[in-house]
């Protein structure tokens, strides 16, 4: 049950992962909320360029040379010239939680005009349970001022561990290129004061712009795929990670929340550039969604890594015929897990499935 | 994107559990006065109904109910279930139903919420049960489908049921409200969303609307608690009916939405008194939820009536032996399908 005690800072348990190719000026606005935390900056693009980090932040920065040096031949699974490279940051982090944010996302204001501490809300979301087995019509029952409604079985009121907290965006909404082209002026001005658990068995489009997760639990599933330079597709990195993550969370009995917090998304990327990147994804996703909706993970997949490897096998078997890209992606998924386990040797969280909430 | 609805396609059905509806009707007048109303008086209510002038309405009391369904059957319409009689005799395409202790709410800007208009918008724009849209209702102004939402799923499906919410006295069960006697819902969530396919939820009967043509027979009186009373804390009839509706909608490829509109629900009753009297419902949900989650309807069930009959069958087989209340509910569902066929018939043809 939600209490009125302050949200713990978790400053030694959470890393903020930021991919960037330009600069990190946006951090100035986030300073009051981010300064206590350690940042992992993953520099995309030209490694000879110097990224200036504002004074006073504690950070480590990795460019392509670092990624190649640390992963050796396994670096092939990390995208180049695409913000998908951020997942390298998840891999090298040693913390329990990750918050990832894009460098064109700023502090938003709530309807009362107050600045929103997005990180604090994400932490609250991650530290309180999820309720994936039965939908609560008053949304998050653990929030102050809310509860479970009449008819909600008491045996389900403890909830399960929350693995992912998916935040939203005011101003420039996360639309695909065709929608952007048709509605270039549309801005999201609607502040929906809710957090909810996405029900078990339901997939969703996970956006990586304002995302937090329990790295210890679900980290290995947060692979952002092969995108960008040399790849036939872009802007589907977070989508891919989201579908894999949701399938695995559903299997292992963990929750995924969406809703608050909002950030202010300031930059609309070029829709024509986006269209070129997304083009294949738009019709591939017609195959991908039924694929993920029908993935069945065997009972002996009791760890995230095992689940992920199993998914990679099914990707190869069923999506390889859609395009050879998926054969490469399936291989990269395996490489990712190998690299993850190498860099995180003891991190093997088993979960009781199904119905048993772990931790 | 919504179809244009004529006012004459809508019935507003009110189950009267209190006799004096003066303030209720007066408060709702700006919103209700355009529409035809069906007021059904709880057959157990002794006092005469007090209804203000100036409405286009039909009132049904016990003698009327007896006349239509017979005196032995009319008992199924006791208490909150009286509203189902209104659903049965209505001949309109859309029904909006609100408890008689609910009033128009105000939104975050202080503007009166037209609950009827919002319900109709919900029912006449598509639902999207097969994939979750993180910006909620993509058909509302200022929103759309987000990146990653498959294009083949963007036309959505027909919405059969619209479940609204409540400010002030939320629809909590007695233990919850008793534990937090002062808690009132003051959070106005500016969203409508589709409840995903195969996800179940407690569908409260306090503030709902539905497409009677498409899903009418599935809203039914069947589960009656031994100690069922005249406060929502003492009932589960709507929750049971809601499970049937959701299972049928999922099977038939129809959508269910939840969220706005809000109504303002007045303080009424004493949660602790209700708790002392009735906790059977809370216990039963432990059986009811896993049961409905496991129900799979056969391909041959192609109409709502088929779905209800099938569910009744499964209830009888799997739950009937666990508690006589379920055996009775199953029978009530079968009886309802027959009643619907004989009395409920279809709506009047368009243009009539």
PDB file of N, CA, C and O in Angstrom, chain B residues 141-167:
ATOM      1  N   UNK B 141      -9.344  13.712 -29.791  1.00  0.00           N
ATOM      2  CA  UNK B 141      -8.661  14.871 -30.353  1.00  0.00           C
ATOM      3  C   UNK B 141      -7.314  15.105 -29.679  1.00  0.00           C
ATOM      4  O   UNK B 141      -7.185  15.023 -28.477  1.00  0.00           O
ATOM      5  N   UNK B 142      -6.280  15.361 -30.484  1.00  0.00           N
ATOM      6  CA  UNK B 142      -4.980  15.649 -29.903  1.00  0.00           C
ATOM      7  C   UNK B 142      -4.156  14.417 -29.609  1.00  0.00           C
ATOM      8  O   UNK B 142      -3.062  14.518 -29.059  1.00  0.00           O
ATOM      9  N   UNK B 143      -4.694  13.241 -29.972  1.00  0.00           N
ATOM     10  CA  UNK B 143      -3.943  12.009 -29.742  1.00  0.00           C
ATOM     11  C   UNK B 143      -3.955  11.171 -31.008  1.00  0.00           C
ATOM     12  O   UNK B 143      -4.671  11.470 -31.965  1.00  0.00           O
ATOM     13  N   UNK B 144      -3.179  10.126 -31.011  1.00  0.00           N
ATOM     14  CA  UNK B 144      -3.117   9.228 -32.155  1.00  0.00           C
ATOM     15  C   UNK B 144      -2.421   7.946 -31.715  1.00  0.00           C
ATOM     16  O   UNK B 144      -2.051   7.795 -30.548  1.00  0.00           O
ATOM     17  N   UNK B 145      -2.266   7.058 -32.660  1.00  0.00           N
ATOM     18  CA  UNK B 145      -1.493   5.847 -32.385  1.00  0.00           C
ATOM     19  C   UNK B 145      -0.021   6.223 -32.305  1.00  0.00           C
ATOM     20  O   UNK B 145       0.460   7.064 -33.046  1.00  0.00           O
ATOM     21  N   UNK B 146       0.709   5.558 -31.410  1.00  0.00           N
ATOM     22  CA  UNK B 146       2.121   5.890 -31.252  1.00  0.00           C
ATOM     23  C   UNK B 146       2.971   5.055 -32.200  1.00  0.00           C
ATOM     24  O   UNK B 146       2.501   4.075 -32.793  1.00  0.00           O
ATOM     25  N   UNK B 147       4.227   5.456 -32.302  1.00  0.00           N
ATOM     26  CA  UNK B 147       5.210   4.708 -33.088  1.00  0.00           C
ATOM     27  C   UNK B 147       5.227   3.260 -32.584  1.00  0.00           C
ATOM     28  O   UNK B 147       5.239   3.014 -31.387  1.00  0.00           O
ATOM     29  N   UNK B 148       5.239   2.336 -33.521  1.00  0.00           N
ATOM     30  CA  UNK B 148       5.289   0.924 -33.130  1.00  0.00           C
ATOM     31  C   UNK B 148       3.923   0.258 -33.105  1.00  0.00           C
ATOM     32  O   UNK B 148       3.821  -0.942 -32.886  1.00  0.00           O
ATOM     33  N   UNK B 149       2.866   1.013 -33.319  1.00  0.00           N
ATOM     34  CA  UNK B 149       1.528   0.436 -33.326  1.00  0.00           C
ATOM     35  C   UNK B 149       1.233  -0.080 -34.738  1.00  0.00           C
ATOM     36  O   UNK B 149       1.235   0.704 -35.679  1.00  0.00           O
ATOM     37  N   UNK B 150       0.984  -1.369 -34.878  1.00  0.00           N
ATOM     38  CA  UNK B 150       0.806  -1.924 -36.224  1.00  0.00           C
ATOM     39  C   UNK B 150      -0.330  -1.249 -36.980  1.00  0.00           C
ATOM     40  O   UNK B 150      -1.398  -0.993 -36.419  1.00  0.00           O
ATOM     41  N   UNK B 151      -0.090  -0.980 -38.248  1.00  0.00           N
ATOM     42  CA  UNK B 151      -1.093  -0.264 -39.027  1.00  0.00           C
ATOM     43  C   UNK B 151      -2.337  -1.105 -39.254  1.00  0.00           C
ATOM     44  O   UNK B 151      -3.446  -0.582 -39.312  1.00  0.00           O
ATOM     45  N   UNK B 152      -2.168  -2.409 -39.358  1.00  0.00           N
ATOM     46  CA  UNK B 152      -3.340  -3.249 -39.625  1.00  0.00           C
ATOM     47  C   UNK B 152      -4.316  -3.253 -38.451  1.00  0.00           C
ATOM     48  O   UNK B 152      -5.464  -3.639 -38.593  1.00  0.00           O
ATOM     49  N   UNK B 153      -3.880  -2.816 -37.278  1.00  0.00           N
ATOM     50  CA  UNK B 153      -4.771  -2.808 -36.122  1.00  0.00           C
ATOM     51  C   UNK B 153      -5.351  -1.425 -35.856  1.00  0.00           C
ATOM     52  O   UNK B 153      -6.014  -1.200 -34.846  1.00  0.00           O
ATOM     53  N   UNK B 154      -5.068  -0.467 -36.741  1.00  0.00           N
ATOM     54  CA  UNK B 154      -5.465   0.904 -36.435  1.00  0.00           C
ATOM     55  C   UNK B 154      -6.910   1.237 -36.768  1.00  0.00           C
ATOM     56  O   UNK B 154      -7.413   2.291 -36.392  1.00  0.00           O
ATOM     57  N   UNK B 155      -7.620   0.356 -37.445  1.00  0.00           N
ATOM     58  CA  UNK B 155      -9.042   0.686 -37.643  1.00  0.00           C
ATOM     59  C   UNK B 155      -9.861   0.261 -36.438  1.00  0.00           C
ATOM     60  O   UNK B 155     -10.973   0.726 -36.248  1.00  0.00           O
ATOM     61  N   UNK B 156      -9.284  -0.603 -35.610  1.00  0.00           N
ATOM     62  CA  UNK B 156      -9.970  -0.950 -34.368  1.00  0.00           C
ATOM     63  C   UNK B 156     -11.197  -1.810 -34.590  1.00  0.00           C
ATOM     64  O   UNK B 156     -11.479  -2.278 -35.694  1.00  0.00           O
ATOM     65  N   UNK B 157     -11.938  -2.031 -33.515  1.00  0.00           N
ATOM     66  CA  UNK B 157     -13.168  -2.813 -33.580  1.00  0.00           C
ATOM     67  C   UNK B 157     -14.291  -2.011 -32.943  1.00  0.00           C
ATOM     68  O   UNK B 157     -14.054  -0.996 -32.281  1.00  0.00           O
ATOM     69  N   UNK B 158     -15.515  -2.496 -33.125  1.00  0.00           N
ATOM     70  CA  UNK B 158     -16.655  -1.794 -32.552  1.00  0.00           C
ATOM     71  C   UNK B 158     -16.595  -1.832 -31.022  1.00  0.00           C
ATOM     72  O   UNK B 158     -16.270  -2.858 -30.420  1.00  0.00           O
ATOM     73  N   UNK B 159     -16.928  -0.715 -30.410  1.00  0.00           N
ATOM     74  CA  UNK B 159     -16.950  -0.673 -28.944  1.00  0.00           C
ATOM     75  C   UNK B 159     -18.351  -1.027 -28.478  1.00  0.00           C
ATOM     76  O   UNK B 159     -19.332  -0.400 -28.879  1.00  0.00           O
ATOM     77  N   UNK B 160     -18.466  -2.042 -27.641  1.00  0.00           N
ATOM     78  CA  UNK B 160     -19.776  -2.490 -27.173  1.00  0.00           C
ATOM     79  C   UNK B 160     -20.135  -1.937 -25.802  1.00  0.00           C
ATOM     80  O   UNK B 160     -21.316  -1.808 -25.481  1.00  0.00           O
ATOM     81  N   UNK B 161     -19.123  -1.651 -25.005  1.00  0.00           N
ATOM     82  CA  UNK B 161     -19.381  -1.254 -23.613  1.00  0.00           C
ATOM     83  C   UNK B 161     -18.464  -0.109 -23.217  1.00  0.00           C
ATOM     84  O   UNK B 161     -17.280  -0.111 -23.528  1.00  0.00           O
ATOM     85  N   UNK B 162     -19.020   0.857 -22.526  1.00  0.00           N
ATOM     86  CA  UNK B 162     -18.235   1.998 -22.038  1.00  0.00           C
ATOM     87  C   UNK B 162     -18.400   2.070 -20.517  1.00  0.00           C
ATOM     88  O   UNK B 162     -19.510   2.254 -20.011  1.00  0.00           O
ATOM     89  N   UNK B 163     -17.305   1.903 -19.805  1.00  0.00           N
ATOM     90  CA  UNK B 163     -17.365   1.892 -18.336  1.00  0.00           C
ATOM     91  C   UNK B 163     -16.827   3.204 -17.803  1.00  0.00           C
ATOM     92  O   UNK B 163     -15.659   3.525 -18.014  1.00  0.00           O
ATOM     93  N   UNK B 164     -17.671   3.960 -17.138  1.00  0.00           N
ATOM     94  CA  UNK B 164     -17.235   5.231 -16.585  1.00  0.00           C
ATOM     95  C   UNK B 164     -16.741   5.075 -15.153  1.00  0.00           C
ATOM     96  O   UNK B 164     -16.804   3.996 -14.565  1.00  0.00           O
ATOM     97  N   UNK B 165     -16.247   6.156 -14.602  1.00  0.00           N
ATOM     98  CA  UNK B 165     -15.690   6.141 -13.253  1.00  0.00           C
ATOM     99  C   UNK B 165     -16.425   7.105 -12.325  1.00  0.00           C
ATOM    100  O   UNK B 165     -17.426   7.698 -12.713  1.00  0.00           O
ATOM    101  N   UNK B 166     -15.915   7.257 -11.085  1.00  0.00           N
ATOM    102  CA  UNK B 166     -16.648   7.989 -10.065  1.00  0.00           C
ATOM    103  C   UNK B 166     -15.708   8.862  -9.235  1.00  0.00           C
ATOM    104  O   UNK B 166     -14.677   8.394  -8.738  1.00  0.00           O
ATOM    105  N   UNK B 167     -16.097  10.118  -9.089  1.00  0.00           N
ATOM    106  CA  UNK B 167     -15.377  10.981  -8.158  1.00  0.00           C
ATOM    107  C   UNK B 167     -16.118  10.946  -6.833  1.00  0.00           C
ATOM    108  O   UNK B 167     -17.292  10.589  -6.764  1.00  0.00           O
TER     109      UNK B 167
END
